[in-house]
């Protein structure tokens, strides 16, 4: 070996030291994802009221008798707005399910890493005996 080369570090020790850090990181991500679900739900509830068409506005537009006003009021403003908000509410509901599923996957991955870590800790003890 020359003075500029370094001996390789033992891999088993670095993997076993790094695994708890990965496990803790996975658990933290899962907890943050679960905390995001109520925030998404709260945001979704702010749009629910706007997802329905304002019937008073529609009746006023129809009652005015002006074709242009009715056309603009019904087609381009009120109904389009209500449909857009309805789509947004649906998207947020799907987002809640996806975030909850991702949190479940992170918890499962953490459990797998924990079992793998415990198994690697028990193996050297068995080989000593």
PDB file of C-alpha atoms in Angstrom:
ATOM      1  CA  UNK A   1       0.000   0.000   0.000  1.00  0.00           C
ATOM      2  CA  UNK A   2       1.191   3.461  -0.775  1.00  0.00           C
ATOM      3  CA  UNK A   3       0.735   6.388   1.605  1.00  0.00           C
ATOM      4  CA  UNK A   4      -2.164   7.724  -0.491  1.00  0.00           C
ATOM      5  CA  UNK A   5      -4.247   4.538  -0.420  1.00  0.00           C
ATOM      6  CA  UNK A   6      -6.455   3.649   2.486  1.00  0.00           C
ATOM      7  CA  UNK A   7      -7.472   0.299   3.820  1.00  0.00           C
ATOM      8  CA  UNK A   8     -11.130  -0.482   3.177  1.00  0.00           C
ATOM      9  CA  UNK A   9     -13.362  -0.046   6.198  1.00  0.00           C
ATOM     10  CA  UNK A  10     -15.062  -3.166   7.505  1.00  0.00           C
ATOM     11  CA  UNK A  11     -18.447  -3.325   5.806  1.00  0.00           C
ATOM     12  CA  UNK A  12     -20.350  -5.250   8.456  1.00  0.00           C
ATOM     13  CA  UNK A  13     -19.694  -2.662  11.114  1.00  0.00           C
ATOM     14  CA  UNK A  14     -20.710   0.283   8.915  1.00  0.00           C
ATOM     15  CA  UNK A  15     -23.889  -1.448   7.754  1.00  0.00           C
ATOM     16  CA  UNK A  16     -24.936  -2.353  11.287  1.00  0.00           C
ATOM     17  CA  UNK A  17     -24.192   1.202  12.455  1.00  0.00           C
ATOM     18  CA  UNK A  18     -26.033   2.761   9.538  1.00  0.00           C
ATOM     19  CA  UNK A  19     -29.121   0.537   9.743  1.00  0.00           C
ATOM     20  CA  UNK A  20     -30.600   2.120  12.906  1.00  0.00           C
ATOM     21  CA  UNK A  21     -30.231   5.550  11.276  1.00  0.00           C
ATOM     22  CA  UNK A  22     -32.151   4.342   8.220  1.00  0.00           C
ATOM     23  CA  UNK A  23     -34.749   2.752  10.476  1.00  0.00           C
ATOM     24  CA  UNK A  24     -35.235   5.971  12.454  1.00  0.00           C
ATOM     25  CA  UNK A  25     -35.439   7.965   9.220  1.00  0.00           C
ATOM     26  CA  UNK A  26     -38.119   5.632   7.854  1.00  0.00           C
ATOM     27  CA  UNK A  27     -40.149   5.933  11.034  1.00  0.00           C
ATOM     28  CA  UNK A  28     -39.861   9.732  10.998  1.00  0.00           C
ATOM     29  CA  UNK A  29     -41.029   9.897   7.383  1.00  0.00           C
ATOM     30  CA  UNK A  30     -43.973   7.632   8.197  1.00  0.00           C
ATOM     31  CA  UNK A  31     -44.990   9.787  11.170  1.00  0.00           C
ATOM     32  CA  UNK A  32     -44.735  12.986   9.098  1.00  0.00           C
ATOM     33  CA  UNK A  33     -46.871  11.388   6.380  1.00  0.00           C
ATOM     34  CA  UNK A  34     -49.500  10.441   8.937  1.00  0.00           C
ATOM     35  CA  UNK A  35     -49.467  13.972  10.315  1.00  0.00           C
ATOM     36  CA  UNK A  36     -50.072  15.270   6.779  1.00  0.00           C
ATOM     37  CA  UNK A  37     -53.382  13.386   6.423  1.00  0.00           C
ATOM     38  CA  UNK A  38     -55.342  15.621   8.873  1.00  0.00           C
ATOM     39  CA  UNK A  39     -53.832  18.721   7.277  1.00  0.00           C
ATOM     40  CA  UNK A  40     -54.953  17.582   3.828  1.00  0.00           C
ATOM     41  CA  UNK A  41     -58.406  16.799   5.217  1.00  0.00           C
ATOM     42  CA  UNK A  42     -58.667  20.240   6.803  1.00  0.00           C
ATOM     43  CA  UNK A  43     -57.678  21.861   3.510  1.00  0.00           C
ATOM     44  CA  UNK A  44     -60.208  19.726   1.672  1.00  0.00           C
ATOM     45  CA  UNK A  45     -63.020  20.889   3.949  1.00  0.00           C
ATOM     46  CA  UNK A  46     -62.307  24.479   2.941  1.00  0.00           C
ATOM     47  CA  UNK A  47     -63.219  23.640  -0.652  1.00  0.00           C
ATOM     48  CA  UNK A  48     -66.301  21.508   0.036  1.00  0.00           C
ATOM     49  CA  UNK A  49     -68.594  24.540   0.387  1.00  0.00           C
ATOM     50  CA  UNK A  50     -67.491  25.870  -2.999  1.00  0.00           C
ATOM     51  CA  UNK A  51     -67.969  22.523  -4.746  1.00  0.00           C
ATOM     52  CA  UNK A  52     -71.729  23.113  -5.065  1.00  0.00           C
ATOM     53  CA  UNK A  53     -73.299  25.567  -7.449  1.00  0.00           C
ATOM     54  CA  UNK A  54     -74.838  28.689  -5.926  1.00  0.00           C
ATOM     55  CA  UNK A  55     -78.510  28.171  -6.749  1.00  0.00           C
ATOM     56  CA  UNK A  56     -79.471  31.763  -5.867  1.00  0.00           C
ATOM     57  CA  UNK A  57     -76.976  33.118  -8.397  1.00  0.00           C
ATOM     58  CA  UNK A  58     -78.185  30.701 -11.063  1.00  0.00           C
ATOM     59  CA  UNK A  59     -81.837  31.664 -10.440  1.00  0.00           C
ATOM     60  CA  UNK A  60     -80.938  35.378 -10.614  1.00  0.00           C
ATOM     61  CA  UNK A  61     -79.128  34.806 -13.915  1.00  0.00           C
ATOM     62  CA  UNK A  62     -82.057  32.894 -15.385  1.00  0.00           C
ATOM     63  CA  UNK A  63     -84.541  35.426 -14.007  1.00  0.00           C
ATOM     64  CA  UNK A  64     -82.731  38.327 -15.669  1.00  0.00           C
ATOM     65  CA  UNK A  65     -83.865  37.164 -19.097  1.00  0.00           C
ATOM     66  CA  UNK A  66     -80.649  38.244 -20.818  1.00  0.00           C
ATOM     67  CA  UNK A  67     -79.241  35.439 -22.903  1.00  0.00           C
ATOM     68  CA  UNK A  68     -75.610  36.583 -22.693  1.00  0.00           C
ATOM     69  CA  UNK A  69     -75.758  37.043 -18.938  1.00  0.00           C
ATOM     70  CA  UNK A  70     -77.359  33.625 -18.465  1.00  0.00           C
ATOM     71  CA  UNK A  71     -74.832  31.965 -20.764  1.00  0.00           C
ATOM     72  CA  UNK A  72     -71.834  33.565 -19.055  1.00  0.00           C
ATOM     73  CA  UNK A  73     -73.207  33.085 -15.555  1.00  0.00           C
ATOM     74  CA  UNK A  74     -74.155  29.459 -15.960  1.00  0.00           C
ATOM     75  CA  UNK A  75     -71.516  28.107 -18.283  1.00  0.00           C
ATOM     76  CA  UNK A  76     -68.347  30.022 -17.677  1.00  0.00           C
ATOM     77  CA  UNK A  77     -68.594  31.108 -14.059  1.00  0.00           C
ATOM     78  CA  UNK A  78     -70.805  29.305 -11.601  1.00  0.00           C
ATOM     79  CA  UNK A  79     -70.961  25.781 -12.978  1.00  0.00           C
ATOM     80  CA  UNK A  80     -67.332  25.748 -14.091  1.00  0.00           C
ATOM     81  CA  UNK A  81     -66.234  27.016 -10.687  1.00  0.00           C
ATOM     82  CA  UNK A  82     -68.301  24.407  -8.861  1.00  0.00           C
ATOM     83  CA  UNK A  83     -66.974  21.622 -11.088  1.00  0.00           C
ATOM     84  CA  UNK A  84     -63.385  22.761 -10.577  1.00  0.00           C
ATOM     85  CA  UNK A  85     -63.808  22.804  -6.812  1.00  0.00           C
ATOM     86  CA  UNK A  86     -65.458  19.378  -6.921  1.00  0.00           C
ATOM     87  CA  UNK A  87     -62.486  18.010  -8.866  1.00  0.00           C
ATOM     88  CA  UNK A  88     -60.130  19.571  -6.328  1.00  0.00           C
ATOM     89  CA  UNK A  89     -62.000  17.965  -3.424  1.00  0.00           C
ATOM     90  CA  UNK A  90     -61.840  14.580  -5.167  1.00  0.00           C
ATOM     91  CA  UNK A  91     -58.125  14.985  -5.818  1.00  0.00           C
ATOM     92  CA  UNK A  92     -57.486  15.800  -2.177  1.00  0.00           C
ATOM     93  CA  UNK A  93     -59.437  12.704  -1.084  1.00  0.00           C
ATOM     94  CA  UNK A  94     -57.255  10.543  -3.328  1.00  0.00           C
ATOM     95  CA  UNK A  95     -54.167  12.321  -1.960  1.00  0.00           C
ATOM     96  CA  UNK A  96     -55.195  11.405   1.587  1.00  0.00           C
ATOM     97  CA  UNK A  97     -55.448   7.736   0.653  1.00  0.00           C
ATOM     98  CA  UNK A  98     -52.089   7.776  -1.121  1.00  0.00           C
ATOM     99  CA  UNK A  99     -50.329   9.474   1.800  1.00  0.00           C
ATOM    100  CA  UNK A 100     -51.823   6.975   4.259  1.00  0.00           C
ATOM    101  CA  UNK A 101     -50.725   4.090   2.011  1.00  0.00           C
ATOM    102  CA  UNK A 102     -47.195   5.520   1.763  1.00  0.00           C
ATOM    103  CA  UNK A 103     -47.039   5.817   5.552  1.00  0.00           C
ATOM    104  CA  UNK A 104     -48.091   2.159   5.807  1.00  0.00           C
ATOM    105  CA  UNK A 105     -45.320   1.185   3.371  1.00  0.00           C
ATOM    106  CA  UNK A 106     -42.739   3.126   5.384  1.00  0.00           C
ATOM    107  CA  UNK A 107     -43.869   1.393   8.585  1.00  0.00           C
ATOM    108  CA  UNK A 108     -43.625  -2.016   6.886  1.00  0.00           C
ATOM    109  CA  UNK A 109     -40.170  -1.154   5.567  1.00  0.00           C
ATOM    110  CA  UNK A 110     -39.122  -0.053   9.056  1.00  0.00           C
ATOM    111  CA  UNK A 111     -40.353  -3.322  10.526  1.00  0.00           C
ATOM    112  CA  UNK A 112     -38.405  -5.267   7.911  1.00  0.00           C
ATOM    113  CA  UNK A 113     -35.241  -3.240   8.585  1.00  0.00           C
ATOM    114  CA  UNK A 114     -35.664  -3.729  12.328  1.00  0.00           C
ATOM    115  CA  UNK A 115     -35.965  -7.492  11.932  1.00  0.00           C
ATOM    116  CA  UNK A 116     -32.973  -7.509   9.603  1.00  0.00           C
ATOM    117  CA  UNK A 117     -30.960  -5.488  12.106  1.00  0.00           C
ATOM    118  CA  UNK A 118     -31.872  -7.779  15.019  1.00  0.00           C
ATOM    119  CA  UNK A 119     -30.984 -10.840  12.968  1.00  0.00           C
ATOM    120  CA  UNK A 120     -27.576  -9.347  12.099  1.00  0.00           C
ATOM    121  CA  UNK A 121     -26.994  -8.559  15.798  1.00  0.00           C
ATOM    122  CA  UNK A 122     -27.839 -12.127  16.863  1.00  0.00           C
ATOM    123  CA  UNK A 123     -25.673 -13.848  14.243  1.00  0.00           C
ATOM    124  CA  UNK A 124     -22.269 -12.829  15.735  1.00  0.00           C
ATOM    125  CA  UNK A 125     -23.427 -13.953  19.187  1.00  0.00           C
ATOM    126  CA  UNK A 126     -24.220 -17.437  17.880  1.00  0.00           C
ATOM    127  CA  UNK A 127     -20.882 -17.752  16.099  1.00  0.00           C
ATOM    128  CA  UNK A 128     -18.939 -16.954  19.321  1.00  0.00           C
ATOM    129  CA  UNK A 129     -20.368 -19.967  21.167  1.00  0.00           C
TER     130      UNK A 129
END
